[in-house]
Coordinates of C-alpha atoms in Angstrom, one line a residue:
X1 CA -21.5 -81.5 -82.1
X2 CA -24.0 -83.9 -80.9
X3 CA -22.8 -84.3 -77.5
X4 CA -23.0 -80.4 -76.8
X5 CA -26.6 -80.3 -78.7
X6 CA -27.8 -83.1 -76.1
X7 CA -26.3 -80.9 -73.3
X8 CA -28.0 -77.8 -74.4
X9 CA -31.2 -80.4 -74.6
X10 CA -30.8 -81.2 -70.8
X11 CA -29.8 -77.6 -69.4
X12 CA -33.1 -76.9 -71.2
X13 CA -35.2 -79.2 -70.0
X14 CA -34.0 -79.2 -66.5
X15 CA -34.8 -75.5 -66.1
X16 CA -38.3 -76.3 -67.4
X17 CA -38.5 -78.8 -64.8
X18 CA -37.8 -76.4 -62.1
X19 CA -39.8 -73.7 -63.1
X20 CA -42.9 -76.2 -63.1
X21 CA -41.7 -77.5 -59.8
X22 CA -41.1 -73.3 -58.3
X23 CA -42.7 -71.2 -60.4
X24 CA -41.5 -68.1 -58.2
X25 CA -37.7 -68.9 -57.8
X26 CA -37.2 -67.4 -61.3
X27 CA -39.3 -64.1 -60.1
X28 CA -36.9 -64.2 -57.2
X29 CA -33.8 -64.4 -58.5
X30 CA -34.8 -61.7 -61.3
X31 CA -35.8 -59.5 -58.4
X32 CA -32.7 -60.4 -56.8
X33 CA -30.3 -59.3 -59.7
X34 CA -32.3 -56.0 -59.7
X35 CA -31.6 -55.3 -55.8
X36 CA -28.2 -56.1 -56.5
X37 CA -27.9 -53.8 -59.4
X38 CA -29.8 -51.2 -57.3
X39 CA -27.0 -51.4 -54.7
X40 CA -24.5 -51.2 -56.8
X41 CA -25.9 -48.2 -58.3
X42 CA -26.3 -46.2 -54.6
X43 CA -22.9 -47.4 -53.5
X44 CA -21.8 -45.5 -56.8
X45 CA -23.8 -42.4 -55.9
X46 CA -22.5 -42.6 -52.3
X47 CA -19.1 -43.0 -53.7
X48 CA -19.5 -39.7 -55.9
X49 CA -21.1 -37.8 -53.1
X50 CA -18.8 -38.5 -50.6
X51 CA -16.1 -37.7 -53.2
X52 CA -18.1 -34.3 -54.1
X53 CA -17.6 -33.6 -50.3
X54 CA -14.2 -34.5 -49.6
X55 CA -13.1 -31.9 -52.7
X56 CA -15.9 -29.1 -50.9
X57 CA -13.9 -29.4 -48.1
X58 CA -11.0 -28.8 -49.4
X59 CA -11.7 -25.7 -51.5
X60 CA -13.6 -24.1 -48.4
X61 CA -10.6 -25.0 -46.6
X62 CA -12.3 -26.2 -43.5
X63 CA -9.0 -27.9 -41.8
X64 CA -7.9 -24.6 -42.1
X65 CA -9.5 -21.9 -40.3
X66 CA -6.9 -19.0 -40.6
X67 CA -6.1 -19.5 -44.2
X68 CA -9.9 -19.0 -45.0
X69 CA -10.7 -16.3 -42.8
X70 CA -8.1 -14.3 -44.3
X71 CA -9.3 -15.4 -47.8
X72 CA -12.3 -14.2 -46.6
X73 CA -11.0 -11.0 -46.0
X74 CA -9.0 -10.9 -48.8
X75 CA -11.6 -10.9 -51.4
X76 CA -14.3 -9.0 -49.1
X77 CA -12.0 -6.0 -49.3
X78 CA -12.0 -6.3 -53.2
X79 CA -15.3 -6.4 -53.3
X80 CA -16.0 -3.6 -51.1
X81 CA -13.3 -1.4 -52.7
X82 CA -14.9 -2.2 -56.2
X83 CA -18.3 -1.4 -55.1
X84 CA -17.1 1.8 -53.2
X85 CA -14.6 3.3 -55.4
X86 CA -16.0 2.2 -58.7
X87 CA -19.7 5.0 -57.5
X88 CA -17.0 7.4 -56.7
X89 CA -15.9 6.9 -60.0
X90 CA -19.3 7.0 -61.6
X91 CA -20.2 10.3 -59.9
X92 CA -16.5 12.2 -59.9
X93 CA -16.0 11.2 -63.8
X94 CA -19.8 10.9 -65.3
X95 CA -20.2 13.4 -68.3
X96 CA -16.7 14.9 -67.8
X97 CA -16.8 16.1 -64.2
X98 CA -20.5 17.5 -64.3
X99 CA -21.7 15.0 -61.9
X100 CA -24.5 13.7 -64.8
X101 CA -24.1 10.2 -63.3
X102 CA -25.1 10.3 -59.6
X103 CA -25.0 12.5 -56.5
X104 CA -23.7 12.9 -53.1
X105 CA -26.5 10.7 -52.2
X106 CA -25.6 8.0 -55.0
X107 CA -22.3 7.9 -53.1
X108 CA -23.5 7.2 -50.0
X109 CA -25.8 4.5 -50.6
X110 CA -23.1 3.0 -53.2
X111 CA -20.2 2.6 -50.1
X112 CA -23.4 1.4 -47.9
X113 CA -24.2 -1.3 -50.2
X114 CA -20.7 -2.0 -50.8
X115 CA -20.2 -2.9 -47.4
X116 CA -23.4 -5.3 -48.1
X117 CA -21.6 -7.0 -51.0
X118 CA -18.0 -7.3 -49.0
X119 CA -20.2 -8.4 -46.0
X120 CA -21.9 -11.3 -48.0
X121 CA -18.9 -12.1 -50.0
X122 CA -16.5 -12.6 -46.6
X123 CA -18.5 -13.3 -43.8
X124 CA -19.1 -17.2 -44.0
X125 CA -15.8 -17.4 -44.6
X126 CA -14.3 -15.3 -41.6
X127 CA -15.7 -12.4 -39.4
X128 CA -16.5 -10.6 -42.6
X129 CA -14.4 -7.0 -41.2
X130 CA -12.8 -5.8 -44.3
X131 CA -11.4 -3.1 -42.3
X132 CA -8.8 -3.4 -39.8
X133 CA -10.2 -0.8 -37.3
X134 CA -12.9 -3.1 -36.7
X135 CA -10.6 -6.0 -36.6
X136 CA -8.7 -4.2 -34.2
X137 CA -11.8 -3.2 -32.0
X138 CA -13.2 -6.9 -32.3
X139 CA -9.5 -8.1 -30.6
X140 CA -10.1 -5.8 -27.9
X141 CA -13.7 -6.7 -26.6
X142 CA -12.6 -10.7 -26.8
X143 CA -14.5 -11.3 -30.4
X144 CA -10.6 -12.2 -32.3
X145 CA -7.7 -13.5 -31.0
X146 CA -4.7 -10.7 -31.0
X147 CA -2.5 -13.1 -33.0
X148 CA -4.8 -13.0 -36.1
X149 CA -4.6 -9.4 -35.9
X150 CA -1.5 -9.0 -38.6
X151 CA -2.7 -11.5 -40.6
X152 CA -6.3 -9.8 -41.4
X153 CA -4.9 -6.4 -41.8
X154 CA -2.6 -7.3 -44.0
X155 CA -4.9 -9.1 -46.4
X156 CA -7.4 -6.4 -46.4
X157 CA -4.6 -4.3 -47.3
X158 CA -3.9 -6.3 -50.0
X159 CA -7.5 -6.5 -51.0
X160 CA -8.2 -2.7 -51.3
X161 CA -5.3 -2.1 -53.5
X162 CA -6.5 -4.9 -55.7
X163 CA -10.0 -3.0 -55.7
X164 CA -9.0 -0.2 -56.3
X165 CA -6.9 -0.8 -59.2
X166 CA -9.8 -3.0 -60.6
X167 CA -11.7 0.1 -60.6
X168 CA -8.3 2.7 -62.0
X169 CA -8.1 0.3 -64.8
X170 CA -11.8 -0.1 -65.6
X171 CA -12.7 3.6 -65.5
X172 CA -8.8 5.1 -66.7
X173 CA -10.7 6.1 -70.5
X174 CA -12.8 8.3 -68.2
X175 CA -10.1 9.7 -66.4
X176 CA -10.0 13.3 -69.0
X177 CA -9.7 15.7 -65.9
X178 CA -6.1 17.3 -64.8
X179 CA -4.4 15.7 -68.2
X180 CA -5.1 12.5 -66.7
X181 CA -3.1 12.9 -63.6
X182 CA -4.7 11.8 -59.9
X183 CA -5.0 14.6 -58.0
X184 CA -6.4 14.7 -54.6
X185 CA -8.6 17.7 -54.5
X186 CA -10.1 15.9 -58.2
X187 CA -10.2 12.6 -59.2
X188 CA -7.7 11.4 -56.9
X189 CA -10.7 11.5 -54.7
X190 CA -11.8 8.4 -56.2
X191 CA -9.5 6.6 -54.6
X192 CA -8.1 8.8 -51.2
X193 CA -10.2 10.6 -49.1
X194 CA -9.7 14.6 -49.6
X195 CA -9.6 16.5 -45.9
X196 CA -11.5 20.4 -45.8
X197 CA -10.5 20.8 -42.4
X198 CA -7.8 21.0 -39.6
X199 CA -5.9 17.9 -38.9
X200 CA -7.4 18.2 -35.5
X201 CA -11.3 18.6 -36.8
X202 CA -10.5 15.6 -39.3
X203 CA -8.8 13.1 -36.8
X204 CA -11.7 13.9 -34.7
X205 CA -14.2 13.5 -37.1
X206 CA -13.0 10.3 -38.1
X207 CA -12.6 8.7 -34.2
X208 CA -16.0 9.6 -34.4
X209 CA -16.8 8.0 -37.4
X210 CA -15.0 4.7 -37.0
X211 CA -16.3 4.8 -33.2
X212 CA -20.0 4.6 -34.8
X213 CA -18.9 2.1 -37.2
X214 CA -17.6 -0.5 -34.6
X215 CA -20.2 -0.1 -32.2
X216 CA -22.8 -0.1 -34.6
X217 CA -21.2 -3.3 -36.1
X218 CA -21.0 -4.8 -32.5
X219 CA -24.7 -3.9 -31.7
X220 CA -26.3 -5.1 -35.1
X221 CA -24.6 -8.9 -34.5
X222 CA -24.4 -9.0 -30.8
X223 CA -26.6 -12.2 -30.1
X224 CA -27.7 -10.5 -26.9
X225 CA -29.1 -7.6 -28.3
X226 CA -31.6 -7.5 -30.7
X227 CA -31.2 -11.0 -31.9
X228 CA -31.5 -10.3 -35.4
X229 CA -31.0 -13.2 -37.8
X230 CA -27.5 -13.9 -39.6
X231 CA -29.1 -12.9 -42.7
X232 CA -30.0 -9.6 -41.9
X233 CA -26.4 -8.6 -40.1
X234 CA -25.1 -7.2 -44.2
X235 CA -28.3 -5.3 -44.8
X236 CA -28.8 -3.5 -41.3
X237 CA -24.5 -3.1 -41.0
X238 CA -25.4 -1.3 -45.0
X239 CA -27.9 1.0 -44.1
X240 CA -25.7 2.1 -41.0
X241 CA -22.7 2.9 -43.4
X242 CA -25.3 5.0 -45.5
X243 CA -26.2 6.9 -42.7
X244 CA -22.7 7.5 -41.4
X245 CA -21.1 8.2 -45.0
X246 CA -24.2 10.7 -45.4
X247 CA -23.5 12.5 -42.0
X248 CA -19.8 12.5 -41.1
X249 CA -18.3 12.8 -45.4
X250 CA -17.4 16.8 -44.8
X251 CA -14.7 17.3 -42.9
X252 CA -12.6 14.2 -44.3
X253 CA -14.9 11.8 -46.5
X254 CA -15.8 9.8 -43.9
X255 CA -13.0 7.8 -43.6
X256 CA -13.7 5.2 -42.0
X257 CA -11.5 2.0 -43.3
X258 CA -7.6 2.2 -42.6
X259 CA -7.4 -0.4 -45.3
X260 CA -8.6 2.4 -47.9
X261 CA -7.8 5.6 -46.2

């Protein structure tokens, strides 16, 4: 016991000697302990950061392209259909078929601003189409490769009929008309477009229409054109489906997405 209390004795007075002989080397090696800690600490952060990013990466699926864009698509068409069908909904089945909830006008801006919210939703992802006729139109100016073709159409497909039956099961209590039955020239026109004209007069009419959608589309992004920022591509390509779904709806509904139609 003695011999360890004249140890302590010495350890103490020998760090009293230093201090008198280098006041500052205890300052520095506290400060010294701190930077270390304070590395330490950032090489923690970087760790979790870079960690953070790896597992980004991987959900957005940047290694791989296809897969995303076709995500991209995928849940752009459910959005658009949900959007679109569910105000065709609102209007055809609001207050029993008396139209109480919303107008001709209601239905135009809704499938305008749907294609905003499908747009916003699927174009970071992809090309943001949601509709295979402009997919189709995009392959043929050089904007998409052929091959991806298949692989877009079928996932916006696949993404309307999820929509769409998003919107049958949400609104089915409503569905009173016909003895809850979907039929065509009624509430069927929720989800299928309802021709009041010759086949020739409709498949005219909607050339037309889908010929004003694509070029429109191509016009609004072209980087040579007007140059409008990314940003503004959803809102301007929305206002344009308003106008066209509020110009060209008589003949056949303006049918302008395969995907849906």
């Amino acid at each position: 016991m003695k011999h360890i209390i004249h140890k302590l004795s010495l350890i103490h007075s020998d760090y009293f000697l230093l201090n008198s002989q280098y006041p500052n080397i205890i300052e520095i090696d506290n400060s010294y302990r701190k930077a270390s800690r304070r590395i330490n600490m950032v090489s923690c952060a970087e760790k979790y950061a870079n960690k953070q990013h790896i597992i980004a990466d991987r959900l957005r699926l940047t290694s791989s392209p296809l897969v995303r864009a076709c995500l991209g698509e995928f849940m752009g068409s459910i959005i658009l259909m949900i959007f679109g069908s569910g105000v065709l909904a609102q209007v055809i089945l609001g207050d029993h078929g008396r139209h109480a909830h919303g107008t001709f006008i209601s239905i135009s801006m809704g499938w305008g601003f749907a294609v905003y919210m499908a747009v916003m939703f699927s174009g970071q992802c992809g090309s943001g189409h949601c509709n295979p006729a402009v997919t189709l139109a995009a392959a043929v100016v050089g904007k998409l490769p052929f091959r991806r073709i298949p692989f877009y159409t079928f996932f916006q497909i696949l993404g309307a009929f999820l929509g769409s039956l998003v919107v049958f099961a949400l609104y089915q209590y409503a569905n009173l008309h016909d003895n809850g039955k979907l039929l065509v020239n009624s509430t069927g026109g929720i989800f299928v477009t309802n021709p009041s004209a010759s086949h020739l007069t409709c498949f005219l009419d909607q050339i037309l229409g889908t010929a004003l959608l694509t070029a429109g589309a191509f016009a609004i992004t072209d980087p040579n054109g007007w140059k409008l920022p990314d940003y503004l591509h959803p809102l301007h390509l929305a206002f344009m489906v308003y106008a066209i779904v509020g110009c060209f709806a008589l003949n056949a509904g303006a049918a302008l997405n395969p995907a849906r139609d």
